[in-house]
Amino acid sequence: MAIGTLNYEPQVFNPVQEAAPLTPLQEEILELKRQRNAVILAHNYQIEPIQRIADYLGDSLGLAYEAANADADVILFCGVHFMAETAKIVNPQRTVILPDAEAGCSLSDSCPPEKLKAYQDANPGLYTVAYINCSAAVKALADVIVTSGNAVKIVEQIPEDREILFVPDQNLGAWVSRQTGRKMRLWPGSCYAHVLFTTRAIEKVRGEFPDAPVVAHPECTQAVRDLADEVCSTEKMVQFCKNTPAERIIVVTETGMIHRLQREIPHKTFIAGPTDTCACNNCRYMKMNTLEKVRDALLKLEPSIEMDEDLRQRAELPIRRMLEWSKR
Ligand code: 13P
Ligand code: SF4
């Protein structure tokens, strides 16, 4: 049945039976990985065949810890550029490669470092909190980094007398502000994919699955977040979906997330959060990575992340602060 005036069928991921065997290309990658002494870190939004061969699959926070602790010679990072860059910042002695150097992020692009520097210069004394979805140059200008998984906890530790500037995601910032009661100046950036979710589309799909709770990412707009039963990072979505007694869940984030949920919670049904024009929502950057590019990156050890050492050290400071505060 079509969803009201929205002209598409909901995308329903039914319980899965058994995982398909690995393909020859996936086996080839695993062999190359052994030869290179590499570790494959992948974000929850990667395509399913990449998720299957990852040593670690997770959200930005888990990936940052894994990257910092990796002792393999090579870190192959299947995600977007700022994530691989973060891995290099915290583990500079490793070779860090990514399948496609063009896999960027609209949120990261929305905060050019020179604009942030100009704003900070014009407004001295602000405490700059940068969401990890930003460039190394922006991280170097921040006092502390946060991810969606720890932003509330980190902001709660900032001295009360400091005024906060939150960059670059206004939606995550507004959510953290509400959770913590801390007033913040919000940089006007956003994730092009998460703002495509609308209340109209979510209300329609909820009308079709009235027993299914809605779990949404904090990068969604406030109107969409207000409709959700739970707002959290992609890693916490796994816990939410495991713990809820509901058998069907509407997942309002990038659709790749559902592959992980299906693998870890095979008996439940997941419904992809729809937009006004589509039953699912794929991040065009996350989906630039393919198995062929993964294989080629391991063969050539490129594209690799290279960084000026002075910049790296300045960017490392607020990341280390986050990793430390996150454990408290
Ligand atoms: P998570 O850290 O929650 O996985 O989010 C990363 C991201 O890029 C969301 O768009
Ligand atoms: Fe960036 Fe949005 Fe893609 Fe996440 S989903 S990588 S925030 S563009």
Short mmCIF file of C-alpha atoms and ligand atoms in Angstrom, two decimals:
data_model
loop_
_atom_site.label_atom_id
_atom_site.label_comp_id
_atom_site.label_asym_id
_atom_site.label_seq_id
_atom_site.Cartn_x
_atom_site.Cartn_y
_atom_site.Cartn_z
CA MET A 1 0.00 0.00 0.00
CA ALA A 2 1.36 3.46 -0.84
CA ILE A 3 1.95 5.86 2.07
CA GLY A 4 -0.85 8.42 1.62
CA THR A 5 0.18 11.05 -0.87
CA LEU A 6 3.81 9.96 -0.67
CA ASN A 7 4.22 7.83 -3.71
CA TYR A 8 6.29 4.84 -2.59
CA GLU A 9 6.12 1.66 -0.55
CA PRO A 10 7.82 1.62 2.87
CA GLN A 11 11.12 -0.23 2.85
CA VAL A 12 10.71 -3.13 5.27
CA PHE A 13 13.66 -5.32 6.29
CA ASN A 14 12.16 -8.60 7.50
CA PRO A 15 13.91 -11.03 9.88
CA VAL A 16 16.93 -12.65 8.21
CA GLN A 17 17.59 -16.39 8.03
CA GLU A 18 21.25 -17.00 7.31
CA ALA A 19 24.16 -14.89 6.06
CA ALA A 20 25.27 -15.59 2.48
CA PRO A 21 28.82 -17.02 2.12
CA LEU A 22 31.59 -14.50 1.41
CA THR A 23 32.23 -13.75 -2.26
CA PRO A 24 35.64 -14.32 -3.95
CA LEU A 25 36.24 -10.54 -3.82
CA GLN A 26 35.56 -10.42 -0.09
CA GLU A 27 37.91 -13.41 0.41
CA GLU A 28 40.58 -11.66 -1.70
CA ILE A 29 40.29 -8.56 0.53
CA LEU A 30 40.64 -10.63 3.70
CA GLU A 31 43.79 -12.28 2.27
CA LEU A 32 45.26 -8.88 1.31
CA LYS A 33 44.42 -7.61 4.77
CA ARG A 34 46.47 -10.45 6.30
CA GLN A 35 49.40 -9.77 3.95
CA ARG A 36 49.39 -6.05 4.76
CA ASN A 37 48.84 -6.57 8.47
CA ALA A 38 45.86 -4.24 8.17
CA VAL A 39 42.77 -3.70 10.25
CA ILE A 40 39.46 -2.74 8.64
CA LEU A 41 37.39 -0.20 10.56
CA ALA A 42 33.95 0.55 9.13
CA HIS A 43 31.12 2.89 9.97
CA ASN A 44 27.58 1.60 10.45
CA TYR A 45 26.45 3.32 7.21
CA GLN A 46 28.74 1.31 4.91
CA ILE A 47 27.28 -1.05 2.33
CA GLU A 48 26.49 -4.51 3.68
CA PRO A 49 29.34 -6.37 1.87
CA ILE A 50 31.87 -4.00 3.50
CA GLN A 51 30.23 -4.32 6.91
CA ARG A 52 30.62 -8.12 6.62
CA ILE A 53 34.42 -7.97 6.30
CA ALA A 54 35.12 -5.27 8.89
CA ASP A 55 37.16 -6.08 12.00
CA TYR A 56 35.25 -3.37 13.81
CA LEU A 57 31.96 -1.79 12.86
CA GLY A 58 30.59 1.12 14.86
CA ASP A 59 29.76 4.76 15.38
CA SER A 60 32.23 7.67 15.30
CA LEU A 61 33.06 7.32 18.98
CA GLY A 62 33.79 3.60 18.90
CA LEU A 63 35.77 4.06 15.71
CA ALA A 64 37.88 6.82 17.27
CA TYR A 65 38.79 4.54 20.20
CA GLU A 66 39.54 1.62 17.85
CA ALA A 67 41.73 3.83 15.67
CA ALA A 68 43.64 5.16 18.68
CA ASN A 69 44.32 1.63 19.96
CA ALA A 70 45.04 -0.05 16.61
CA ASP A 71 48.42 -1.75 16.43
CA ALA A 72 48.20 -3.06 12.86
CA ASP A 73 50.60 -1.53 10.30
CA VAL A 74 47.71 -0.28 8.19
CA ILE A 75 44.30 1.11 9.16
CA LEU A 76 41.84 0.79 6.28
CA PHE A 77 39.03 3.15 7.18
CA CYS A 78 35.70 2.51 5.45
CA GLY A 79 33.72 5.63 6.19
CA VAL A 80 34.13 9.24 5.11
CA HIS A 81 37.23 11.43 4.94
CA PHE A 82 36.96 13.14 8.34
CA MET A 83 36.79 9.74 10.02
CA ALA A 84 39.98 8.47 8.35
CA GLU A 85 41.60 11.81 9.15
CA THR A 86 40.67 11.37 12.82
CA ALA A 87 42.30 7.93 12.77
CA LYS A 88 45.53 9.46 11.45
CA ILE A 89 45.43 12.23 14.06
CA VAL A 90 45.23 9.77 16.96
CA ASN A 91 47.53 7.11 15.49
CA PRO A 92 50.04 8.91 13.25
CA GLN A 93 52.60 6.12 13.05
CA ARG A 94 50.16 3.88 11.12
CA THR A 95 49.44 4.08 7.44
CA VAL A 96 45.80 5.18 7.19
CA ILE A 97 44.05 4.51 3.90
CA LEU A 98 40.47 4.95 2.74
CA PRO A 99 38.71 3.46 -0.27
CA ASP A 100 37.75 6.80 -1.86
CA ALA A 101 39.43 10.10 -0.97
CA GLU A 102 36.42 11.99 -2.39
CA ALA A 103 34.06 10.54 0.23
CA GLY A 104 33.42 13.79 2.09
CA CYS A 105 30.61 15.02 4.34
CA SER A 106 28.22 17.94 3.83
CA LEU A 107 28.32 18.69 7.53
CA SER A 108 32.10 18.89 7.58
CA ASP A 109 32.01 21.12 4.48
CA SER A 110 29.57 23.50 6.16
CA CYS A 111 32.29 24.78 8.51
CA PRO A 112 35.38 26.05 6.64
CA PRO A 113 38.23 26.61 9.14
CA GLU A 114 38.92 30.19 8.00
CA LYS A 115 35.29 31.15 8.67
CA LEU A 116 35.40 29.58 12.10
CA LYS A 117 38.69 31.34 12.89
CA ALA A 118 37.22 34.70 11.82
CA TYR A 119 34.16 34.09 14.03
CA GLN A 120 36.31 33.15 17.01
CA ASP A 121 38.49 36.23 16.51
CA ALA A 122 35.42 38.47 16.38
CA ASN A 123 33.90 36.77 19.46
CA PRO A 124 36.75 36.04 21.86
CA GLY A 125 36.26 33.86 24.94
CA LEU A 126 33.88 31.31 23.46
CA TYR A 127 34.39 27.64 24.35
CA THR A 128 34.34 25.86 20.99
CA VAL A 129 32.78 22.40 20.92
CA ALA A 130 33.27 20.68 17.57
CA TYR A 131 31.26 17.66 16.47
CA ILE A 132 33.74 15.10 15.13
CA ASN A 133 32.18 15.56 11.65
CA CYS A 134 34.63 18.33 10.73
CA SER A 135 38.06 18.73 9.15
CA ALA A 136 41.37 18.46 11.00
CA ALA A 137 41.77 22.23 10.60
CA VAL A 138 38.46 22.84 12.40
CA LYS A 139 39.36 20.32 15.11
CA ALA A 140 42.59 22.25 15.64
CA LEU A 141 40.48 25.35 16.44
CA ALA A 142 38.25 23.53 18.94
CA ASP A 143 38.51 23.21 22.71
CA VAL A 144 36.89 19.79 22.74
CA ILE A 145 35.48 17.32 20.21
CA VAL A 146 32.22 15.43 20.67
CA THR A 147 30.40 12.66 18.85
CA SER A 148 26.68 12.01 18.87
CA GLY A 149 27.41 9.20 21.35
CA ASN A 150 29.03 11.37 24.02
CA ALA A 151 28.07 15.01 23.27
CA VAL A 152 25.76 15.38 26.29
CA LYS A 153 28.31 13.88 28.66
CA ILE A 154 31.13 16.07 27.34
CA VAL A 155 29.12 19.32 27.36
CA GLU A 156 28.05 18.64 30.97
CA GLN A 157 31.75 18.82 31.92
CA ILE A 158 32.39 22.26 30.43
CA PRO A 159 32.73 24.95 33.13
CA GLU A 160 29.37 26.68 33.69
CA ASP A 161 30.82 30.15 33.24
CA ARG A 162 32.02 29.51 29.67
CA GLU A 163 29.78 30.42 26.75
CA ILE A 164 29.66 27.58 24.20
CA LEU A 165 29.97 27.77 20.44
CA PHE A 166 28.83 24.46 18.92
CA VAL A 167 30.02 23.61 15.39
CA PRO A 168 29.13 22.50 12.75
CA ASP A 169 25.76 20.75 13.30
CA GLN A 170 22.97 23.03 14.45
CA ASN A 171 20.63 20.06 14.92
CA LEU A 172 22.91 18.02 17.15
CA GLY A 173 23.81 21.24 18.96
CA ALA A 174 20.17 22.12 19.61
CA TRP A 175 19.51 18.61 20.90
CA VAL A 176 22.53 18.73 23.25
CA SER A 177 21.50 22.19 24.41
CA ARG A 178 18.07 20.88 25.34
CA GLN A 179 19.44 17.80 27.08
CA THR A 180 21.98 19.72 29.13
CA GLY A 181 20.18 23.03 29.63
CA ARG A 182 23.29 24.80 28.35
CA LYS A 183 22.70 27.82 26.13
CA MET A 184 24.85 27.66 23.00
CA ARG A 185 25.67 29.56 19.86
CA LEU A 186 24.99 27.13 17.01
CA TRP A 187 26.93 27.09 13.76
CA PRO A 188 24.40 26.95 10.89
CA GLY A 189 25.56 23.62 9.42
CA SER A 190 23.61 20.42 8.86
CA CYS A 191 23.77 16.94 7.36
CA TYR A 192 22.12 17.04 3.96
CA ALA A 193 20.84 13.47 4.40
CA HIS A 194 19.36 13.68 7.90
CA VAL A 195 17.48 16.92 7.20
CA LEU A 196 15.64 15.11 4.39
CA PHE A 197 13.54 13.29 6.98
CA THR A 198 10.27 15.15 7.45
CA THR A 199 7.49 14.92 10.03
CA ARG A 200 5.05 14.26 7.16
CA ALA A 201 6.98 11.19 5.98
CA ILE A 202 7.65 9.84 9.48
CA GLU A 203 4.04 10.33 10.59
CA LYS A 204 2.82 8.47 7.50
CA VAL A 205 5.07 5.47 8.06
CA ARG A 206 4.17 5.42 11.74
CA GLY A 207 0.53 5.33 10.73
CA GLU A 208 1.28 2.12 8.85
CA PHE A 209 3.27 0.54 11.71
CA PRO A 210 1.56 1.90 14.85
CA ASP A 211 3.23 -0.67 17.13
CA ALA A 212 6.75 0.29 15.99
CA PRO A 213 8.76 2.80 18.05
CA VAL A 214 10.77 5.43 16.19
CA VAL A 215 14.49 5.76 16.85
CA ALA A 216 16.13 8.83 15.27
CA HIS A 217 19.62 10.27 14.93
CA PRO A 218 20.20 13.69 16.59
CA GLU A 219 21.27 15.14 13.22
CA CYS A 220 17.55 15.12 12.27
CA THR A 221 15.62 18.36 12.64
CA GLN A 222 13.97 19.15 15.95
CA ALA A 223 10.49 18.54 14.51
CA VAL A 224 11.53 15.00 13.55
CA ARG A 225 13.38 14.40 16.81
CA ASP A 226 10.24 15.43 18.69
CA LEU A 227 8.35 12.59 16.98
CA ALA A 228 10.89 9.98 18.02
CA ASP A 229 10.65 7.61 20.98
CA GLU A 230 14.45 7.63 21.25
CA VAL A 231 17.15 9.95 19.87
CA CYS A 232 20.69 8.56 19.88
CA SER A 233 23.91 7.76 18.07
CA THR A 234 24.06 4.83 15.67
CA GLU A 235 25.79 2.62 18.28
CA LYS A 236 23.12 3.32 20.87
CA MET A 237 20.47 2.45 18.27
CA VAL A 238 21.72 -1.13 18.41
CA GLN A 239 21.14 -1.22 22.19
CA PHE A 240 17.76 0.47 21.87
CA CYS A 241 16.58 -2.02 19.23
CA LYS A 242 17.84 -4.97 21.30
CA ASN A 243 16.23 -3.78 24.53
CA THR A 244 12.82 -2.62 23.31
CA PRO A 245 10.14 -5.28 23.56
CA ALA A 246 8.87 -4.10 20.15
CA GLU A 247 9.32 -6.55 17.28
CA ARG A 248 9.28 -3.81 14.61
CA ILE A 249 11.24 -0.55 14.76
CA ILE A 250 11.30 2.51 12.49
CA VAL A 251 14.93 3.56 12.04
CA VAL A 252 15.34 7.25 11.15
CA THR A 253 18.91 7.50 9.99
CA GLU A 254 21.03 6.49 7.01
CA THR A 255 19.64 3.18 5.76
CA GLY A 256 22.98 1.29 5.92
CA MET A 257 22.41 1.16 9.68
CA ILE A 258 19.76 -1.48 9.15
CA HIS A 259 22.30 -4.05 7.88
CA ARG A 260 24.05 -3.97 11.25
CA LEU A 261 20.73 -4.16 13.10
CA GLN A 262 19.62 -7.13 11.03
CA ARG A 263 22.86 -9.00 11.66
CA GLU A 264 22.81 -8.42 15.42
CA ILE A 265 19.05 -8.69 15.97
CA PRO A 266 18.00 -11.13 13.24
CA HIS A 267 14.54 -11.92 14.62
CA LYS A 268 13.24 -8.31 14.45
CA THR A 269 11.82 -6.27 11.58
CA PHE A 270 13.23 -2.83 10.70
CA ILE A 271 11.49 -0.15 8.70
CA ALA A 272 13.70 2.43 7.01
CA GLY A 273 12.89 6.02 7.91
CA PRO A 274 11.46 7.59 4.73
CA THR A 275 11.85 11.07 3.25
CA ASP A 276 9.24 12.92 1.21
CA THR A 277 10.60 11.39 -1.98
CA CYS A 278 12.08 8.03 -1.07
CA ALA A 279 11.42 5.05 1.21
CA CYS A 280 15.05 5.06 2.32
CA ASN A 281 17.87 7.57 2.76
CA ASN A 282 21.44 6.82 1.72
CA CYS A 283 24.36 9.18 2.36
CA ARG A 284 25.94 9.70 -1.05
CA TYR A 285 29.39 9.99 0.53
CA MET A 286 29.23 6.86 2.65
CA LYS A 287 28.03 4.95 -0.39
CA MET A 288 31.05 5.94 -2.51
CA ASN A 289 33.01 3.09 -0.94
CA THR A 290 32.83 -0.22 -2.79
CA LEU A 291 34.50 -3.62 -2.36
CA GLU A 292 36.58 -2.95 -5.50
CA LYS A 293 37.90 0.31 -4.02
CA VAL A 294 38.62 -1.47 -0.73
CA ARG A 295 40.66 -4.10 -2.59
CA ASP A 296 42.53 -1.47 -4.64
CA ALA A 297 43.33 0.59 -1.54
CA LEU A 298 44.89 -2.46 0.11
CA LEU A 299 46.83 -3.31 -3.05
CA LYS A 300 48.26 0.21 -3.58
CA LEU A 301 48.15 1.47 0.03
CA GLU A 302 46.43 4.58 -1.21
CA PRO A 303 44.65 6.95 -1.08
CA SER A 304 46.38 7.55 2.23
CA ILE A 305 45.90 10.34 4.77
CA GLU A 306 48.90 12.67 5.00
CA MET A 307 48.96 15.63 7.37
CA ASP A 308 51.18 18.43 8.49
CA GLU A 309 52.57 17.43 11.91
CA ASP A 310 51.86 20.80 13.53
CA LEU A 311 48.22 20.64 12.42
CA ARG A 312 47.95 17.03 13.57
CA GLN A 313 49.19 17.89 17.05
CA ARG A 314 46.80 20.81 17.40
CA ALA A 315 43.87 18.65 16.22
CA GLU A 316 44.86 15.80 18.54
CA LEU A 317 44.52 17.84 21.72
CA PRO A 318 40.72 18.31 21.70
CA ILE A 319 40.23 14.70 20.53
CA ARG A 320 42.31 13.37 23.43
CA ARG A 321 40.33 15.59 25.78
CA MET A 322 37.13 14.01 24.43
CA LEU A 323 38.47 10.45 24.77
CA GLU A 324 39.46 11.17 28.36
CA TRP A 325 36.25 13.00 29.38
CA SER A 326 34.16 10.31 27.71
CA LYS A 327 35.47 7.68 30.16
CA ARG A 328 34.65 9.70 33.28
P1 13P B 1 27.34 8.30 14.59
O1 13P B 1 28.58 8.69 15.31
O2 13P B 1 26.12 8.33 15.45
O3 13P B 1 27.52 6.95 13.93
O4 13P B 1 27.06 9.37 13.45
C1 13P B 1 27.97 9.61 12.42
C2 13P B 1 27.39 10.31 11.27
O5 13P B 1 28.06 10.72 10.37
C3 13P B 1 25.96 10.50 11.25
O6 13P B 1 25.58 11.07 10.07
FE1 SF4 B 2 28.11 13.52 6.74
FE2 SF4 B 2 25.49 13.27 6.84
FE3 SF4 B 2 26.90 11.54 5.42
FE4 SF4 B 2 27.00 11.50 8.14
S1 SF4 B 2 25.24 11.03 6.84
S2 SF4 B 2 28.73 11.35 6.71
S3 SF4 B 2 26.84 13.71 8.58
S4 SF4 B 2 26.70 13.75 5.01
#
